[in-house]
Amino acid sequence: MKGISYTASGRQRKERSIRLVFFAIALASIITLGLILLFLFMEGLPIFKKVSVQDFLLGKYWYPTDDPADFGIFALIMASIAVTGVSAVISIPLGVLTALYLAEAASARLRQWVKPVVELLAALPSVVIGFFGMVIVAPFLQDVFNVATGLNLFNAALMLAFMSIPTICSISEDAIFGVPAELKEASLALGATHWETIWRVIIPASISGICTAVILGMSRAIGETMVVLMVAGGAAMVPGSLFDPVRPMPASIAAEMAEAPFRGDHYYALFATGIVLFAFTLLFNVVADYISNRYRQVGAATL
Amino acid sequence: MDSSIKMAVNDLDFFYADFQALHRILLKFTSNQVTALIGPSGCGKSTLLRCLNRMNDLIPYSRVKGQVLLEGRNIYDPNVDVVTLRRHIGMVFQKPNPFPKSVFENVAYGLRVNGMRDRSMITERVEKSLKQAALWEEVKDRIHESALGLSGGQQQRLCIARALAVEPEIVLMDEPCSALDPIATQKIEELIHQLKEKYTIVIVTHNMQQAARVSDVTAFFYLGKLIEVDETKKIFTRPSLKETSDYITGRFG
Ligand SMILES: Nc1ncnc2c1ncn2[C@@H]1O[C@H](COP(=O)(O)OP(=O)(O)O)[C@@H](O)[C@H]1O
Ligand SMILES: [Mg+2]
């Protein structure tokens, strides 16, 4: 008698091999990442035979080509933090408010037009943004604020904000627009105004998505090299004002790597800077992930 | 004007863009009575209900003609403030839609947006509303936990409590039991019975037995028109029109 066969058929074998292929591909990318990391540490750590970790991180002087050389990246760290921080202060409110406007106030027609344009902005190559900052924004800042150079912290932060706003806006808008109409109606039916509804229902309900948007937008800015190389001004000193020229970590690495002697102290110091930068972005991602998970709604509605 | 008429719909036409969803509706809702709106799917019951608290204002391509009088005053009058109006007219939706907040905050929401600040007053009113909605006993120990952890029937009663908390005069319900099991449905029906002592209730339902059980007056709609309205007893025993009797006996073509 012919019954149903319970043994592995050809189809199941195929399933298994497909799974194996995907596993191998995933493994390959993870291994590659691991190797890059290993390389980063191998090329960076030797500098600490010459300079202590503390002197490296907190040293105020970055004179890598002097004799004797100074390898203190405190100014570079501060520059990175300041540029990213100021750009966040600009980009988060602008991006989220634009998203709120598009999702809640703009007419369907306007939204339909503006959204793709904003998304297109995200595709601008960073070198183009850097060029814009150099040629248009820098002279403008120099004139208006009467500062020594328009290539400075503020300009870099502005350009980085410019890079993150499209992502922040577009993804937040999706999150805000995705809040169920039922929730909005429930709020309005209770006699809440549109603004109260936005503030008390729509934002809390989409906060996880907004956080994700901010993370993705900012992560484009945080390790960005080309823009800061072009418009930050390049001075390796701790910024004292918004309009001081600065030298963030990625700019320093990109500018100096070509001239640093292979496996010399300068070379090692630049890789060590890379390790610090990596630690920064890692920390940022972990914190961001934690925040966005914390606000995720728990428990779905059950019927 | 008859003082027991809480709300009156006067020659109301409603359009979604070019599509006319309601044709010259004439209907009165009496204080402390339950009026059931019945009729086949798509006949305009929800549309009419949403005209009563101007929820349809949210649909940009919609248009209303005619009047809805709340105690003699047209709610579509240009100088009526919609926000204040909606405070007087509570609404319960088809699908339970609690906010992703705690049980307490769900009920307190309407109080807060209406300007109540006093913590003890809010607490008192929340408890009272939950008791009114027959939910207090089930949630009193988890009042600060997320409302999304409640069952569907509990969520719907929470939505009723939320609507009652702001002390409306009229409560609109759009198929409030359609997503619920029979036991939860029974609880809500009992609740409606009690609520009519204080409120004027308009309920949309596609369940004939439910309309017969809970309502005093039944209005039958078909294709955007009000076909027949009468005392529920009469509609279900000897309706005057053939369409109505066909529909309620399930012989609808
Ligand atoms: N937002 C809308 N836009 C366009 N047409 C709609 C909309 N809502 C409902 N309609 C139409 O209006 C008619 C009445 O709908 P509705 O009031 O929801 O019916 P019911 O609640 O009786 O099932 C239907 O033909 C429906 O397709
Ligand atoms: Mg309906």
mmCIF file with all atom_site columns, N, CA, C and O and ligand atoms in Angstrom, chain B residues 16 19 21 40-48 59 61 174-175 204, ligand 1:
data_model
loop_
_atom_site.group_PDB
_atom_site.id
_atom_site.type_symbol
_atom_site.label_atom_id
_atom_site.label_alt_id
_atom_site.label_comp_id
_atom_site.label_asym_id
_atom_site.label_entity_id
_atom_site.label_seq_id
_atom_site.pdbx_PDB_ins_code
_atom_site.Cartn_x
_atom_site.Cartn_y
_atom_site.Cartn_z
_atom_site.occupancy
_atom_site.B_iso_or_equiv
_atom_site.pdbx_formal_charge
_atom_site.auth_seq_id
_atom_site.auth_comp_id
_atom_site.auth_asym_id
_atom_site.auth_atom_id
_atom_site.pdbx_PDB_model_num
ATOM   1  N N   . TYR B 1 16  ? -19.154 61.863 0.053  1.00 0.00 ? 16  TYR B N   1
ATOM   2  C CA  . TYR B 1 16  ? -17.712 61.602 -0.035 1.00 0.00 ? 16  TYR B CA  1
ATOM   3  C C   . TYR B 1 16  ? -17.328 61.994 -1.453 1.00 0.00 ? 16  TYR B C   1
ATOM   4  O O   . TYR B 1 16  ? -17.670 61.280 -2.397 1.00 0.00 ? 16  TYR B O   1
ATOM   5  N N   . PHE B 1 19  ? -19.642 61.048 -4.322 1.00 0.00 ? 19  PHE B N   1
ATOM   6  C CA  . PHE B 1 19  ? -20.555 59.978 -3.945 1.00 0.00 ? 19  PHE B CA  1
ATOM   7  C C   . PHE B 1 19  ? -21.441 60.405 -2.780 1.00 0.00 ? 19  PHE B C   1
ATOM   8  O O   . PHE B 1 19  ? -20.952 60.785 -1.720 1.00 0.00 ? 19  PHE B O   1
ATOM   9  N N   . ALA B 1 21  ? -23.476 59.606 0.210  1.00 0.00 ? 21  ALA B N   1
ATOM   10 C CA  . ALA B 1 21  ? -23.619 58.463 1.106  1.00 0.00 ? 21  ALA B CA  1
ATOM   11 C C   . ALA B 1 21  ? -24.893 58.542 1.941  1.00 0.00 ? 21  ALA B C   1
ATOM   12 O O   . ALA B 1 21  ? -25.388 57.524 2.414  1.00 0.00 ? 21  ALA B O   1
ATOM   13 N N   . PRO B 1 40  ? -28.002 46.953 5.996  1.00 0.00 ? 40  PRO B N   1
ATOM   14 C CA  . PRO B 1 40  ? -26.897 46.183 5.412  1.00 0.00 ? 40  PRO B CA  1
ATOM   15 C C   . PRO B 1 40  ? -25.616 47.003 5.356  1.00 0.00 ? 40  PRO B C   1
ATOM   16 O O   . PRO B 1 40  ? -25.640 48.231 5.397  1.00 0.00 ? 40  PRO B O   1
ATOM   17 N N   . SER B 1 41  ? -24.517 46.304 5.249  1.00 0.00 ? 41  SER B N   1
ATOM   18 C CA  . SER B 1 41  ? -23.202 46.918 5.189  1.00 0.00 ? 41  SER B CA  1
ATOM   19 C C   . SER B 1 41  ? -23.132 47.971 4.071  1.00 0.00 ? 41  SER B C   1
ATOM   20 O O   . SER B 1 41  ? -23.631 47.730 2.977  1.00 0.00 ? 41  SER B O   1
ATOM   21 N N   . GLY B 1 42  ? -22.577 49.104 4.354  1.00 0.00 ? 42  GLY B N   1
ATOM   22 C CA  . GLY B 1 42  ? -22.400 50.126 3.332  1.00 0.00 ? 42  GLY B CA  1
ATOM   23 C C   . GLY B 1 42  ? -23.604 51.028 3.144  1.00 0.00 ? 42  GLY B C   1
ATOM   24 O O   . GLY B 1 42  ? -23.628 51.846 2.232  1.00 0.00 ? 42  GLY B O   1
ATOM   25 N N   . CYS B 1 43  ? -24.608 50.904 4.006  1.00 0.00 ? 43  CYS B N   1
ATOM   26 C CA  . CYS B 1 43  ? -25.810 51.723 3.817  1.00 0.00 ? 43  CYS B CA  1
ATOM   27 C C   . CYS B 1 43  ? -25.676 53.103 4.451  1.00 0.00 ? 43  CYS B C   1
ATOM   28 O O   . CYS B 1 43  ? -26.572 53.928 4.328  1.00 0.00 ? 43  CYS B O   1
ATOM   29 N N   . GLY B 1 44  ? -24.578 53.347 5.158  1.00 0.00 ? 44  GLY B N   1
ATOM   30 C CA  . GLY B 1 44  ? -24.344 54.696 5.663  1.00 0.00 ? 44  GLY B CA  1
ATOM   31 C C   . GLY B 1 44  ? -24.539 54.868 7.163  1.00 0.00 ? 44  GLY B C   1
ATOM   32 O O   . GLY B 1 44  ? -24.579 55.993 7.646  1.00 0.00 ? 44  GLY B O   1
ATOM   33 N N   . LYS B 1 45  ? -24.618 53.768 7.914  1.00 0.00 ? 45  LYS B N   1
ATOM   34 C CA  . LYS B 1 45  ? -24.833 53.866 9.359  1.00 0.00 ? 45  LYS B CA  1
ATOM   35 C C   . LYS B 1 45  ? -23.659 54.578 10.044 1.00 0.00 ? 45  LYS B C   1
ATOM   36 O O   . LYS B 1 45  ? -23.854 55.521 10.812 1.00 0.00 ? 45  LYS B O   1
ATOM   37 N N   . SER B 1 46  ? -22.451 54.117 9.730  1.00 0.00 ? 46  SER B N   1
ATOM   38 C CA  . SER B 1 46  ? -21.281 54.740 10.357 1.00 0.00 ? 46  SER B CA  1
ATOM   39 C C   . SER B 1 46  ? -21.155 56.186 9.936  1.00 0.00 ? 46  SER B C   1
ATOM   40 O O   . SER B 1 46  ? -20.814 57.061 10.734 1.00 0.00 ? 46  SER B O   1
ATOM   41 N N   . THR B 1 47  ? -21.427 56.445 8.664  1.00 0.00 ? 47  THR B N   1
ATOM   42 C CA  . THR B 1 47  ? -21.337 57.811 8.163  1.00 0.00 ? 47  THR B CA  1
ATOM   43 C C   . THR B 1 47  ? -22.262 58.733 8.949  1.00 0.00 ? 47  THR B C   1
ATOM   44 O O   . THR B 1 47  ? -21.858 59.806 9.391  1.00 0.00 ? 47  THR B O   1
ATOM   45 N N   . LEU B 1 48  ? -23.489 58.273 9.171  1.00 0.00 ? 48  LEU B N   1
ATOM   46 C CA  . LEU B 1 48  ? -24.436 59.093 9.924  1.00 0.00 ? 48  LEU B CA  1
ATOM   47 C C   . LEU B 1 48  ? -23.946 59.308 11.359 1.00 0.00 ? 48  LEU B C   1
ATOM   48 O O   . LEU B 1 48  ? -23.950 60.432 11.867 1.00 0.00 ? 48  LEU B O   1
ATOM   49 N N   . ILE B 1 59  ? -12.289 64.054 7.149  1.00 0.00 ? 59  ILE B N   1
ATOM   50 C CA  . ILE B 1 59  ? -12.149 63.599 5.759  1.00 0.00 ? 59  ILE B CA  1
ATOM   51 C C   . ILE B 1 59  ? -12.201 64.814 4.851  1.00 0.00 ? 59  ILE B C   1
ATOM   52 O O   . ILE B 1 59  ? -13.253 65.443 4.711  1.00 0.00 ? 59  ILE B O   1
ATOM   53 N N   . TYR B 1 61  ? -12.226 65.449 1.698  1.00 0.00 ? 61  TYR B N   1
ATOM   54 C CA  . TYR B 1 61  ? -13.040 65.537 0.489  1.00 0.00 ? 61  TYR B CA  1
ATOM   55 C C   . TYR B 1 61  ? -14.531 65.323 0.768  1.00 0.00 ? 61  TYR B C   1
ATOM   56 O O   . TYR B 1 61  ? -15.307 65.070 -0.142 1.00 0.00 ? 61  TYR B O   1
ATOM   57 N N   . ASP B 1 174 ? -20.337 52.593 17.543 1.00 0.00 ? 174 ASP B N   1
ATOM   58 C CA  . ASP B 1 174 ? -20.341 52.028 16.192 1.00 0.00 ? 174 ASP B CA  1
ATOM   59 C C   . ASP B 1 174 ? -19.994 50.541 16.254 1.00 0.00 ? 174 ASP B C   1
ATOM   60 O O   . ASP B 1 174 ? -18.831 50.182 16.378 1.00 0.00 ? 174 ASP B O   1
ATOM   61 N N   . GLU B 1 175 ? -20.978 49.696 16.176 1.00 0.00 ? 175 GLU B N   1
ATOM   62 C CA  . GLU B 1 175 ? -20.786 48.243 16.281 1.00 0.00 ? 175 GLU B CA  1
ATOM   63 C C   . GLU B 1 175 ? -19.799 47.898 17.391 1.00 0.00 ? 175 GLU B C   1
ATOM   64 O O   . GLU B 1 175 ? -18.779 47.276 17.146 1.00 0.00 ? 175 GLU B O   1
ATOM   65 N N   . VAL B 1 204 ? -24.872 51.659 16.485 1.00 0.00 ? 204 VAL B N   1
ATOM   66 C CA  . VAL B 1 204 ? -24.935 50.988 15.188 1.00 0.00 ? 204 VAL B CA  1
ATOM   67 C C   . VAL B 1 204 ? -24.707 49.513 15.445 1.00 0.00 ? 204 VAL B C   1
ATOM   68 O O   . VAL B 1 204 ? -23.811 49.149 16.197 1.00 0.00 ? 204 VAL B O   1
HETATM 69 N N1  . LIG C 2 .   ? -13.837 57.535 3.860  1.00 0.00 ? 1   LIG C N1  1
HETATM 70 C C1  . LIG C 2 .   ? -14.660 57.211 2.846  1.00 0.00 ? 1   LIG C C1  1
HETATM 71 N N2  . LIG C 2 .   ? -14.418 57.658 1.600  1.00 0.00 ? 1   LIG C N2  1
HETATM 72 C C2  . LIG C 2 .   ? -15.247 57.333 0.570  1.00 0.00 ? 1   LIG C C2  1
HETATM 73 N N3  . LIG C 2 .   ? -16.349 56.594 0.695  1.00 0.00 ? 1   LIG C N3  1
HETATM 74 C C3  . LIG C 2 .   ? -16.651 56.107 1.907  1.00 0.00 ? 1   LIG C C3  1
HETATM 75 C C4  . LIG C 2 .   ? -15.832 56.391 3.048  1.00 0.00 ? 1   LIG C C4  1
HETATM 76 N N4  . LIG C 2 .   ? -16.371 55.786 4.129  1.00 0.00 ? 1   LIG C N4  1
HETATM 77 C C5  . LIG C 2 .   ? -17.490 55.154 3.682  1.00 0.00 ? 1   LIG C C5  1
HETATM 78 N N5  . LIG C 2 .   ? -17.655 55.340 2.361  1.00 0.00 ? 1   LIG C N5  1
HETATM 79 C C6  . LIG C 2 .   ? -18.773 54.830 1.547  1.00 0.00 ? 1   LIG C C6  1
HETATM 80 O O1  . LIG C 2 .   ? -19.963 55.339 2.064  1.00 0.00 ? 1   LIG C O1  1
HETATM 81 C C7  . LIG C 2 .   ? -20.961 54.331 2.114  1.00 0.00 ? 1   LIG C C7  1
HETATM 82 C C8  . LIG C 2 .   ? -21.469 54.170 3.522  1.00 0.00 ? 1   LIG C C8  1
HETATM 83 O O2  . LIG C 2 .   ? -20.427 53.679 4.346  1.00 0.00 ? 1   LIG C O2  1
HETATM 84 P P1  . LIG C 2 .   ? -20.596 53.412 5.895  1.00 0.00 ? 1   LIG C P1  1
HETATM 85 O O3  . LIG C 2 .   ? -21.231 54.590 6.500  1.00 0.00 ? 1   LIG C O3  1
HETATM 86 O O4  . LIG C 2 .   ? -19.282 53.011 6.425  1.00 0.00 ? 1   LIG C O4  1
HETATM 87 O O5  . LIG C 2 .   ? -21.595 52.176 5.903  1.00 0.00 ? 1   LIG C O5  1
HETATM 88 P P2  . LIG C 2 .   ? -22.010 51.210 7.094  1.00 0.00 ? 1   LIG C P2  1
HETATM 89 O O6  . LIG C 2 .   ? -21.414 51.703 8.348  1.00 0.00 ? 1   LIG C O6  1
HETATM 90 O O7  . LIG C 2 .   ? -23.508 51.258 7.098  1.00 0.00 ? 1   LIG C O7  1
HETATM 91 O O8  . LIG C 2 .   ? -21.538 49.852 6.727  1.00 0.00 ? 1   LIG C O8  1
HETATM 92 C C9  . LIG C 2 .   ? -20.329 53.072 1.563  1.00 0.00 ? 1   LIG C C9  1
HETATM 93 O O9  . LIG C 2 .   ? -20.735 52.941 0.209  1.00 0.00 ? 1   LIG C O9  1
HETATM 94 C C10 . LIG C 2 .   ? -18.867 53.327 1.648  1.00 0.00 ? 1   LIG C C10 1
HETATM 95 O O10 . LIG C 2 .   ? -18.182 52.709 0.601  1.00 0.00 ? 1   LIG C O10 1
#
